[in-house]
Amino acid sequence: FVLLAVYYGTFAWEMSQKADIPLKTPSDLVPKSLGGQPWYQSIPANLGELTWSFGKQSVLKQLLTEGEGFVMTFLNVLSFSEQGVYNIITNLGSLAARLIFQSIEETFYTFFAGLLEREQKQISTNEGHQALKLAIKTLQTLFSFVLVIGLTIASFAQAYSYLALDIYGGSVVATEPGPTLLRTYAVYIVFLAVNGITECFMFAAMSADEVSNHNWLLMAFSGLFLVAAWIGTSLFGSLGFILANIVNMSVRIIRSYLFIGNYCTSHQPQERGHPLLRSTLSLQFFIMLLLSLVISKISEAQFCCDGIANRAYHIVVGAILLCATMLVLYTKVCTCCKRIYLQRHFNIVIITCCCCC
């Protein structure tokens, strides 16, 4: 509560320093009547409907996020010790999502929402066409960027999950199924990253009606996840939760992929092909990841994890492979860097991005 109060107090103070924003005190953030009308009647109908749609969507997405907890609690599919190991693995595995992908999604959702017009079926102005081109180019760049990060994590996690868990928690979490859970969760991170970016664009482009319709799909996805989690845990134990999450993310990615394709086709009929398919990575990068996976697994079998010296050898091998992968990424994937400047509604948005081939 104290942290929340400090956050909103700081926000209100910062806004009060800007002359073009009508926020002078923290009380200005609280809904109030305008012109003698109740505050809820002064809200524009379209904004109120859109806010309500996103509110329902947030509840459904929270159910999807916490669905595994409901299954664990009410269906009693895992023992307490298995739940403890699973929670440790998911907390470790989700560090990348919380530290990297979440901030990217939040930042670029605002960016896309400022570029794309929700309710327009056709773009008639040159400014609108240029904004859409910029949004699509940024989406392609972000897609390549998160894919690189996700695939790199998934590749190196296969040989270093046991070592990481052994250092973090000792034999309690380093014994099976701990390493297998972490390896699988690293693969899940790839799906999580791609889904975050594609949904980021999709939600910024959706109209109020499309958001409401998508809520029904989220309900279906929630049901699919719960069924997949129940079946998966019955067959594979705690690993079934991660597999169910992969299934859930896969169907959500398909939904976002189809929406983006339809949106771009309707607004840019002259462009051929899906924009995400035009965002490709070089073959050398995939070959280097495969080599890193094979060599690091050999290193794990040879050195890991008896004695400090053998652990050090295994870590050095991984560091060399990671540096080699980054070198290939730099020389073969990222060919140039640009700064994109966009002036819109008297605000300047500056984004530094890499153009990937």
mmCIF file of C-alpha atoms in Angstrom:
data_model
loop_
_atom_site.group_PDB
_atom_site.id
_atom_site.type_symbol
_atom_site.label_atom_id
_atom_site.label_comp_id
_atom_site.label_asym_id
_atom_site.label_seq_id
_atom_site.Cartn_x
_atom_site.Cartn_y
_atom_site.Cartn_z
ATOM 1 C CA PHE A 1 0.000 0.000 0.000
ATOM 2 C CA VAL A 2 2.830 2.430 0.893
ATOM 3 C CA LEU A 3 4.608 1.655 -2.386
ATOM 4 C CA LEU A 4 1.379 2.222 -4.326
ATOM 5 C CA ALA A 5 0.755 5.532 -2.544
ATOM 6 C CA VAL A 6 4.307 6.714 -3.273
ATOM 7 C CA TYR A 7 3.970 5.678 -6.920
ATOM 8 C CA TYR A 8 0.710 7.541 -7.530
ATOM 9 C CA GLY A 9 1.877 10.544 -5.515
ATOM 10 C CA THR A 10 5.030 10.795 -7.631
ATOM 11 C CA PHE A 11 2.995 10.342 -10.795
ATOM 12 C CA ALA A 12 0.573 13.120 -9.812
ATOM 13 C CA TRP A 13 3.453 15.458 -8.947
ATOM 14 C CA GLU A 14 5.191 14.808 -12.267
ATOM 15 C CA MET A 15 1.965 15.425 -14.174
ATOM 16 C CA SER A 16 1.305 18.654 -12.290
ATOM 17 C CA GLN A 17 4.554 20.055 -13.699
ATOM 18 C CA LYS A 18 3.260 19.718 -17.258
ATOM 19 C CA ALA A 19 1.129 22.631 -18.369
ATOM 20 C CA ASP A 20 -0.781 20.688 -21.028
ATOM 21 C CA ILE A 21 -1.999 17.985 -18.604
ATOM 22 C CA PRO A 22 -4.869 18.963 -16.249
ATOM 23 C CA LEU A 23 -3.537 17.211 -13.136
ATOM 24 C CA LYS A 24 -2.613 19.469 -10.245
ATOM 25 C CA THR A 25 -3.252 17.337 -7.130
ATOM 26 C CA PRO A 26 -3.544 13.577 -6.436
ATOM 27 C CA SER A 27 -7.305 14.049 -6.009
ATOM 28 C CA ASP A 28 -7.542 14.857 -9.713
ATOM 29 C CA LEU A 29 -6.907 11.163 -10.375
ATOM 30 C CA VAL A 30 -10.148 10.243 -8.584
ATOM 31 C CA PRO A 31 -13.396 10.172 -10.660
ATOM 32 C CA LYS A 32 -15.607 13.173 -9.938
ATOM 33 C CA SER A 33 -18.683 14.889 -11.352
ATOM 34 C CA LEU A 34 -18.288 17.315 -14.236
ATOM 35 C CA GLY A 35 -20.784 20.045 -15.001
ATOM 36 C CA GLY A 36 -23.201 18.885 -12.347
ATOM 37 C CA GLN A 37 -23.422 15.358 -13.820
ATOM 38 C CA PRO A 38 -22.309 12.166 -12.067
ATOM 39 C CA TRP A 39 -18.789 11.221 -13.150
ATOM 40 C CA TYR A 40 -19.924 8.000 -14.857
ATOM 41 C CA GLN A 41 -22.308 9.948 -17.121
ATOM 42 C CA SER A 42 -19.547 12.291 -18.276
ATOM 43 C CA ILE A 43 -17.459 9.430 -19.706
ATOM 44 C CA PRO A 44 -17.775 9.127 -23.513
ATOM 45 C CA ALA A 45 -19.770 6.018 -24.409
ATOM 46 C CA ASN A 46 -17.111 4.594 -26.747
ATOM 47 C CA LEU A 47 -14.343 4.989 -24.136
ATOM 48 C CA GLY A 48 -16.515 3.481 -21.435
ATOM 49 C CA GLU A 49 -17.321 0.480 -23.605
ATOM 50 C CA LEU A 50 -13.670 0.001 -24.504
ATOM 51 C CA THR A 51 -12.621 0.263 -20.852
ATOM 52 C CA TRP A 52 -15.248 -2.284 -19.810
ATOM 53 C CA SER A 53 -14.077 -4.669 -22.556
ATOM 54 C CA PHE A 54 -10.468 -4.410 -21.428
ATOM 55 C CA GLY A 55 -11.567 -4.858 -17.811
ATOM 56 C CA LYS A 56 -13.286 -8.141 -18.621
ATOM 57 C CA GLN A 57 -10.287 -9.161 -20.680
ATOM 58 C CA SER A 58 -7.948 -8.500 -17.743
ATOM 59 C CA VAL A 59 -10.028 -10.758 -15.497
ATOM 60 C CA LEU A 60 -9.986 -13.555 -18.081
ATOM 61 C CA LYS A 61 -6.235 -13.196 -18.653
ATOM 62 C CA GLN A 62 -5.714 -13.346 -14.894
ATOM 63 C CA LEU A 63 -7.689 -16.595 -14.810
ATOM 64 C CA LEU A 64 -5.426 -17.926 -17.544
ATOM 65 C CA THR A 65 -2.354 -16.803 -15.625
ATOM 66 C CA GLU A 66 -3.454 -18.281 -12.296
ATOM 67 C CA GLY A 67 -5.324 -21.248 -13.745
ATOM 68 C CA GLU A 68 -2.603 -23.705 -12.833
ATOM 69 C CA GLY A 69 -2.894 -22.613 -9.209
ATOM 70 C CA PHE A 70 -6.616 -23.387 -9.238
ATOM 71 C CA VAL A 71 -5.962 -26.814 -10.724
ATOM 72 C CA MET A 72 -3.273 -27.571 -8.134
ATOM 73 C CA THR A 73 -5.441 -26.386 -5.251
ATOM 74 C CA PHE A 74 -8.822 -27.874 -6.084
ATOM 75 C CA LEU A 75 -7.915 -31.021 -8.035
ATOM 76 C CA ASN A 76 -5.009 -32.060 -5.785
ATOM 77 C CA VAL A 77 -2.956 -33.313 -8.728
ATOM 78 C CA LEU A 78 0.451 -32.633 -7.108
ATOM 79 C CA SER A 79 1.867 -33.282 -3.667
ATOM 80 C CA PHE A 80 3.071 -30.348 -1.583
ATOM 81 C CA SER A 81 6.717 -31.167 -2.315
ATOM 82 C CA GLU A 82 6.008 -31.303 -6.064
ATOM 83 C CA GLN A 83 4.173 -27.983 -5.847
ATOM 84 C CA GLY A 84 7.164 -26.453 -4.056
ATOM 85 C CA VAL A 85 9.639 -27.590 -6.720
ATOM 86 C CA TYR A 86 7.280 -26.453 -9.487
ATOM 87 C CA ASN A 87 6.900 -22.992 -7.935
ATOM 88 C CA ILE A 88 10.690 -22.625 -7.639
ATOM 89 C CA ILE A 89 11.149 -23.598 -11.281
ATOM 90 C CA THR A 90 8.449 -21.250 -12.577
ATOM 91 C CA ASN A 91 9.770 -18.348 -10.501
ATOM 92 C CA LEU A 92 13.277 -18.875 -11.877
ATOM 93 C CA GLY A 93 12.084 -19.472 -15.410
ATOM 94 C CA SER A 94 9.844 -16.421 -15.465
ATOM 95 C CA LEU A 95 12.697 -14.029 -14.639
ATOM 96 C CA ALA A 96 13.302 -13.393 -18.342
ATOM 97 C CA ALA A 97 9.606 -12.739 -18.912
ATOM 98 C CA ARG A 98 9.384 -10.298 -16.011
ATOM 99 C CA LEU A 99 12.670 -8.491 -16.579
ATOM 100 C CA ILE A 100 12.758 -8.323 -20.382
ATOM 101 C CA PHE A 101 9.552 -9.177 -22.174
ATOM 102 C CA GLN A 102 7.054 -7.502 -19.851
ATOM 103 C CA SER A 103 8.669 -4.081 -20.151
ATOM 104 C CA ILE A 104 8.901 -4.459 -23.944
ATOM 105 C CA GLU A 105 5.219 -5.368 -24.199
ATOM 106 C CA GLU A 106 4.067 -2.496 -22.001
ATOM 107 C CA THR A 107 6.200 0.075 -23.816
ATOM 108 C CA PHE A 108 5.297 -0.967 -27.327
ATOM 109 C CA TYR A 109 1.609 -1.439 -26.602
ATOM 110 C CA THR A 110 1.545 2.305 -25.893
ATOM 111 C CA PHE A 111 3.565 2.908 -29.050
ATOM 112 C CA PHE A 112 1.266 0.833 -31.263
ATOM 113 C CA ALA A 113 -1.861 2.334 -29.688
ATOM 114 C CA GLY A 114 -0.583 5.797 -30.600
ATOM 115 C CA LEU A 115 -0.008 4.774 -34.224
ATOM 116 C CA LEU A 116 -2.998 2.597 -35.063
ATOM 117 C CA GLU A 117 -6.579 3.795 -35.370
ATOM 118 C CA ARG A 118 -8.907 1.333 -33.649
ATOM 119 C CA GLU A 119 -12.206 2.090 -35.323
ATOM 120 C CA GLN A 120 -11.053 2.851 -38.864
ATOM 121 C CA LYS A 121 -11.599 0.128 -41.449
ATOM 122 C CA GLN A 122 -9.729 2.026 -44.149
ATOM 123 C CA ILE A 123 -6.834 4.485 -44.018
ATOM 124 C CA SER A 124 -7.383 7.525 -46.212
ATOM 125 C CA THR A 125 -4.517 9.859 -45.255
ATOM 126 C CA ASN A 126 -0.850 9.628 -46.120
ATOM 127 C CA GLU A 127 0.013 10.145 -42.443
ATOM 128 C CA GLY A 128 -2.084 7.093 -41.543
ATOM 129 C CA HIS A 129 -0.323 4.951 -44.160
ATOM 130 C CA GLN A 130 3.084 6.044 -42.933
ATOM 131 C CA ALA A 131 2.113 5.323 -39.323
ATOM 132 C CA LEU A 132 0.904 1.839 -40.260
ATOM 133 C CA LYS A 133 4.125 1.103 -42.153
ATOM 134 C CA LEU A 134 6.122 2.202 -39.131
ATOM 135 C CA ALA A 135 4.007 0.030 -36.823
ATOM 136 C CA ILE A 136 4.442 -3.043 -39.042
ATOM 137 C CA LYS A 137 8.193 -2.484 -39.400
ATOM 138 C CA THR A 138 8.494 -2.116 -35.632
ATOM 139 C CA LEU A 139 6.444 -5.293 -35.116
ATOM 140 C CA GLN A 140 8.741 -7.229 -37.441
ATOM 141 C CA THR A 141 11.819 -5.939 -35.620
ATOM 142 C CA LEU A 142 10.370 -6.756 -32.194
ATOM 143 C CA PHE A 143 9.327 -10.208 -33.375
ATOM 144 C CA SER A 144 12.883 -10.964 -34.487
ATOM 145 C CA PHE A 145 14.317 -9.491 -31.304
ATOM 146 C CA VAL A 146 12.211 -11.522 -28.849
ATOM 147 C CA LEU A 147 12.666 -14.636 -30.981
ATOM 148 C CA VAL A 148 16.445 -14.276 -30.747
ATOM 149 C CA ILE A 149 16.289 -13.900 -26.962
ATOM 150 C CA GLY A 150 13.820 -16.757 -26.501
ATOM 151 C CA LEU A 151 15.659 -19.210 -28.739
ATOM 152 C CA THR A 152 18.999 -18.389 -27.112
ATOM 153 C CA ILE A 153 17.563 -19.005 -23.636
ATOM 154 C CA ALA A 154 15.897 -22.241 -24.743
ATOM 155 C CA SER A 155 19.089 -23.516 -26.395
ATOM 156 C CA PHE A 156 21.487 -22.902 -23.511
ATOM 157 C CA ALA A 157 18.998 -23.936 -20.829
ATOM 158 C CA GLN A 158 19.079 -27.531 -22.073
ATOM 159 C CA ALA A 159 22.663 -28.010 -20.839
ATOM 160 C CA TYR A 160 22.771 -25.574 -17.925
ATOM 161 C CA SER A 161 19.468 -26.137 -16.109
ATOM 162 C CA TYR A 162 20.900 -28.785 -13.794
ATOM 163 C CA LEU A 163 23.924 -26.636 -12.910
ATOM 164 C CA ALA A 164 21.756 -23.558 -12.283
ATOM 165 C CA LEU A 165 19.405 -25.463 -9.988
ATOM 166 C CA ASP A 166 22.275 -27.170 -8.180
ATOM 167 C CA ILE A 167 23.892 -23.799 -7.455
ATOM 168 C CA TYR A 168 20.579 -22.207 -6.521
ATOM 169 C CA GLY A 169 19.034 -24.833 -4.262
ATOM 170 C CA GLY A 170 21.288 -27.850 -4.073
ATOM 171 C CA SER A 171 20.148 -31.413 -4.586
ATOM 172 C CA VAL A 172 16.625 -30.666 -3.330
ATOM 173 C CA VAL A 173 15.664 -28.905 -6.556
ATOM 174 C CA ALA A 174 18.449 -30.232 -8.828
ATOM 175 C CA THR A 175 17.097 -33.781 -8.772
ATOM 176 C CA GLU A 176 14.425 -34.787 -11.243
ATOM 177 C CA PRO A 177 11.948 -33.510 -12.258
ATOM 178 C CA GLY A 178 13.533 -30.113 -11.468
ATOM 179 C CA PRO A 179 16.016 -29.898 -14.399
ATOM 180 C CA THR A 180 13.453 -31.281 -16.865
ATOM 181 C CA LEU A 181 10.909 -28.709 -15.705
ATOM 182 C CA LEU A 182 13.380 -25.853 -16.168
ATOM 183 C CA ARG A 183 14.447 -27.095 -19.610
ATOM 184 C CA THR A 184 10.827 -27.303 -20.718
ATOM 185 C CA TYR A 185 10.029 -23.926 -19.208
ATOM 186 C CA ALA A 186 12.865 -22.423 -21.246
ATOM 187 C CA VAL A 187 11.127 -23.703 -24.387
ATOM 188 C CA TYR A 188 7.880 -22.217 -23.097
ATOM 189 C CA ILE A 189 9.617 -18.820 -22.864
ATOM 190 C CA VAL A 190 9.860 -18.765 -26.682
ATOM 191 C CA PHE A 191 6.078 -19.109 -26.971
ATOM 192 C CA LEU A 192 5.579 -16.579 -24.179
ATOM 193 C CA ALA A 193 7.765 -13.990 -25.910
ATOM 194 C CA VAL A 194 6.144 -14.374 -29.326
ATOM 195 C CA ASN A 195 2.645 -14.275 -27.847
ATOM 196 C CA GLY A 196 3.422 -11.128 -25.873
ATOM 197 C CA ILE A 197 4.532 -9.162 -28.932
ATOM 198 C CA THR A 198 1.777 -10.373 -31.269
ATOM 199 C CA GLU A 199 -0.967 -9.727 -28.696
ATOM 200 C CA CYS A 200 0.599 -6.338 -27.986
ATOM 201 C CA PHE A 201 -0.010 -5.322 -31.616
ATOM 202 C CA MET A 202 -3.398 -7.042 -31.798
ATOM 203 C CA PHE A 203 -4.866 -5.342 -28.716
ATOM 204 C CA ALA A 204 -3.605 -1.955 -29.889
ATOM 205 C CA ALA A 205 -5.357 -2.418 -33.252
ATOM 206 C CA MET A 206 -8.628 -3.974 -32.064
ATOM 207 C CA SER A 207 -11.852 -2.015 -31.991
ATOM 208 C CA ALA A 208 -14.175 -2.150 -28.976
ATOM 209 C CA ASP A 209 -16.365 -4.794 -30.665
ATOM 210 C CA GLU A 210 -13.342 -6.912 -31.542
ATOM 211 C CA VAL A 211 -12.082 -6.729 -27.965
ATOM 212 C CA SER A 212 -15.488 -7.902 -26.700
ATOM 213 C CA ASN A 213 -15.529 -10.776 -29.179
ATOM 214 C CA HIS A 214 -11.992 -11.719 -28.215
ATOM 215 C CA ASN A 215 -13.100 -12.053 -24.593
ATOM 216 C CA TRP A 216 -15.234 -15.019 -25.603
ATOM 217 C CA LEU A 217 -12.181 -16.603 -27.189
ATOM 218 C CA LEU A 218 -10.258 -16.041 -23.967
ATOM 219 C CA MET A 219 -12.971 -17.950 -22.122
ATOM 220 C CA ALA A 220 -12.528 -20.817 -24.582
ATOM 221 C CA PHE A 221 -8.748 -20.635 -24.133
ATOM 222 C CA SER A 222 -9.218 -20.767 -20.367
ATOM 223 C CA GLY A 223 -11.295 -23.928 -20.688
ATOM 224 C CA LEU A 224 -8.749 -25.465 -23.066
ATOM 225 C CA PHE A 225 -5.921 -24.687 -20.655
ATOM 226 C CA LEU A 226 -7.724 -26.217 -17.671
ATOM 227 C CA VAL A 227 -8.503 -29.396 -19.619
ATOM 228 C CA ALA A 228 -4.933 -29.605 -20.960
ATOM 229 C CA ALA A 229 -3.537 -29.027 -17.462
ATOM 230 C CA TRP A 230 -5.727 -31.739 -15.960
ATOM 231 C CA ILE A 231 -4.806 -34.271 -18.664
ATOM 232 C CA GLY A 232 -1.139 -33.232 -18.686
ATOM 233 C CA THR A 233 -0.687 -33.552 -14.932
ATOM 234 C CA SER A 234 -2.415 -36.921 -14.987
ATOM 235 C CA LEU A 235 0.102 -38.169 -17.561
ATOM 236 C CA PHE A 236 3.296 -36.218 -16.819
ATOM 237 C CA GLY A 237 2.919 -34.782 -13.326
ATOM 238 C CA SER A 238 4.031 -31.180 -12.817
ATOM 239 C CA LEU A 239 5.504 -31.136 -16.323
ATOM 240 C CA GLY A 240 1.919 -31.220 -17.597
ATOM 241 C CA PHE A 241 1.346 -27.647 -16.375
ATOM 242 C CA ILE A 242 4.149 -26.307 -18.548
ATOM 243 C CA LEU A 243 2.949 -28.338 -21.534
ATOM 244 C CA ALA A 244 -0.572 -26.980 -20.983
ATOM 245 C CA ASN A 245 0.837 -23.440 -20.958
ATOM 246 C CA ILE A 246 2.593 -24.148 -24.251
ATOM 247 C CA VAL A 247 -0.691 -25.354 -25.753
ATOM 248 C CA ASN A 248 -2.454 -22.244 -24.438
ATOM 249 C CA MET A 249 0.188 -19.893 -25.833
ATOM 250 C CA SER A 250 0.171 -21.713 -29.167
ATOM 251 C CA VAL A 251 -3.548 -21.161 -29.765
ATOM 252 C CA ARG A 252 -3.255 -17.532 -28.662
ATOM 253 C CA ILE A 253 -0.340 -17.002 -31.065
ATOM 254 C CA ILE A 254 -2.408 -18.512 -33.883
ATOM 255 C CA ARG A 255 -5.264 -16.144 -33.043
ATOM 256 C CA SER A 256 -2.938 -13.121 -33.023
ATOM 257 C CA TYR A 257 -1.226 -14.284 -36.215
ATOM 258 C CA LEU A 258 -4.534 -14.500 -38.066
ATOM 259 C CA PHE A 259 -5.707 -11.111 -36.781
ATOM 260 C CA ILE A 260 -2.464 -9.373 -37.771
ATOM 261 C CA GLY A 261 -2.600 -10.934 -41.223
ATOM 262 C CA ASN A 262 -6.207 -9.847 -41.786
ATOM 263 C CA TYR A 263 -5.567 -6.371 -40.394
ATOM 264 C CA CYS A 264 -2.544 -5.742 -42.591
ATOM 265 C CA THR A 265 -4.247 -7.174 -45.674
ATOM 266 C CA SER A 266 -7.300 -4.954 -45.241
ATOM 267 C CA HIS A 267 -5.247 -1.812 -44.607
ATOM 268 C CA GLN A 268 -2.362 -2.561 -46.983
ATOM 269 C CA PRO A 269 -3.828 -4.623 -49.839
ATOM 270 C CA GLN A 270 -0.794 -3.869 -52.017
ATOM 271 C CA GLU A 271 1.539 -5.747 -49.664
ATOM 272 C CA ARG A 272 1.976 -9.475 -50.240
ATOM 273 C CA GLY A 273 2.514 -12.053 -47.546
ATOM 274 C CA HIS A 274 2.132 -12.003 -43.787
ATOM 275 C CA PRO A 275 4.281 -9.311 -42.112
ATOM 276 C CA LEU A 276 5.638 -11.744 -39.527
ATOM 277 C CA LEU A 277 6.812 -14.097 -42.263
ATOM 278 C CA ARG A 278 8.840 -11.232 -43.720
ATOM 279 C CA SER A 279 10.642 -10.956 -40.392
ATOM 280 C CA THR A 280 13.182 -13.753 -40.807
ATOM 281 C CA LEU A 281 16.434 -14.635 -39.076
ATOM 282 C CA SER A 282 19.565 -15.805 -40.827
ATOM 283 C CA LEU A 283 20.304 -19.497 -41.249
ATOM 284 C CA GLN A 284 23.741 -18.978 -39.682
ATOM 285 C CA PHE A 285 22.131 -17.987 -36.397
ATOM 286 C CA PHE A 286 20.066 -21.181 -36.218
ATOM 287 C CA ILE A 287 23.102 -23.292 -37.143
ATOM 288 C CA MET A 288 25.116 -21.623 -34.380
ATOM 289 C CA LEU A 289 22.361 -22.275 -31.846
ATOM 290 C CA LEU A 290 22.238 -25.924 -32.863
ATOM 291 C CA LEU A 291 26.015 -26.259 -32.564
ATOM 292 C CA SER A 292 25.905 -24.561 -29.164
ATOM 293 C CA LEU A 293 23.232 -26.985 -28.012
ATOM 294 C CA VAL A 294 25.201 -30.056 -29.123
ATOM 295 C CA ILE A 295 28.563 -28.869 -27.746
ATOM 296 C CA SER A 296 27.089 -27.717 -24.441
ATOM 297 C CA LYS A 297 25.307 -31.055 -23.950
ATOM 298 C CA ILE A 298 28.617 -32.857 -24.569
ATOM 299 C CA SER A 299 30.246 -30.519 -22.060
ATOM 300 C CA GLU A 300 27.491 -31.273 -19.531
ATOM 301 C CA ALA A 301 28.019 -35.018 -19.931
ATOM 302 C CA GLN A 302 31.783 -34.614 -19.633
ATOM 303 C CA PHE A 303 32.174 -32.058 -16.838
ATOM 304 C CA CYS A 304 28.923 -31.441 -15.003
ATOM 305 C CA CYS A 305 28.800 -31.328 -12.148
ATOM 306 C CA ASP A 306 31.284 -32.973 -9.754
ATOM 307 C CA GLY A 307 33.782 -30.579 -8.265
ATOM 308 C CA ILE A 308 34.348 -26.866 -8.628
ATOM 309 C CA ALA A 309 36.885 -27.311 -11.448
ATOM 310 C CA ASN A 310 34.509 -29.323 -13.632
ATOM 311 C CA ARG A 311 31.734 -26.799 -13.046
ATOM 312 C CA ALA A 312 34.109 -24.012 -14.023
ATOM 313 C CA TYR A 313 35.054 -25.849 -17.235
ATOM 314 C CA HIS A 314 31.380 -26.308 -18.102
ATOM 315 C CA ILE A 315 30.646 -22.626 -17.451
ATOM 316 C CA VAL A 316 33.626 -21.525 -19.560
ATOM 317 C CA VAL A 317 32.418 -23.674 -22.471
ATOM 318 C CA GLY A 318 28.992 -22.090 -22.227
ATOM 319 C CA ALA A 319 30.466 -18.570 -22.074
ATOM 320 C CA ILE A 320 32.550 -19.206 -25.205
ATOM 321 C CA LEU A 321 29.550 -20.601 -27.072
ATOM 322 C CA LEU A 322 27.372 -17.678 -25.997
ATOM 323 C CA CYS A 323 29.989 -15.179 -27.191
ATOM 324 C CA ALA A 324 30.242 -17.026 -30.513
ATOM 325 C CA THR A 325 26.469 -16.966 -30.865
ATOM 326 C CA MET A 326 26.345 -13.232 -30.158
ATOM 327 C CA LEU A 327 29.127 -12.659 -32.697
ATOM 328 C CA VAL A 328 27.167 -14.514 -35.375
ATOM 329 C CA LEU A 329 24.074 -12.582 -34.355
ATOM 330 C CA TYR A 330 25.908 -9.294 -34.712
ATOM 331 C CA THR A 331 27.593 -10.032 -38.042
ATOM 332 C CA LYS A 332 24.873 -12.041 -39.817
ATOM 333 C CA VAL A 333 21.561 -10.920 -38.378
ATOM 334 C CA CYS A 334 21.717 -7.254 -37.430
ATOM 335 C CA THR A 335 22.943 -5.414 -40.503
ATOM 336 C CA CYS A 336 22.175 -1.885 -39.486
ATOM 337 C CA CYS A 337 20.648 0.168 -36.711
ATOM 338 C CA LYS A 338 18.249 2.999 -37.194
ATOM 339 C CA ARG A 339 16.511 5.554 -35.099
ATOM 340 C CA ILE A 340 12.897 6.068 -35.924
ATOM 341 C CA TYR A 341 11.452 9.428 -35.113
ATOM 342 C CA LEU A 342 7.737 9.913 -35.032
ATOM 343 C CA GLN A 343 6.016 13.131 -34.105
ATOM 344 C CA ARG A 344 2.377 12.590 -33.219
ATOM 345 C CA HIS A 345 0.001 14.673 -31.129
ATOM 346 C CA PHE A 346 2.876 17.046 -30.227
ATOM 347 C CA ASN A 347 4.847 14.203 -28.616
ATOM 348 C CA ILE A 348 8.076 12.789 -30.058
ATOM 349 C CA VAL A 349 8.574 9.051 -29.726
ATOM 350 C CA ILE A 350 12.138 7.840 -30.328
ATOM 351 C CA ILE A 351 12.752 4.140 -30.777
ATOM 352 C CA THR A 352 16.091 2.507 -31.350
ATOM 353 C CA CYS A 353 15.710 -0.739 -33.213
ATOM 354 C CA CYS A 354 17.726 -3.173 -35.256
ATOM 355 C CA CYS A 355 16.704 -4.045 -38.788
ATOM 356 C CA CYS A 356 17.082 -7.799 -39.084
ATOM 357 C CA CYS A 357 17.505 -9.667 -42.330
#
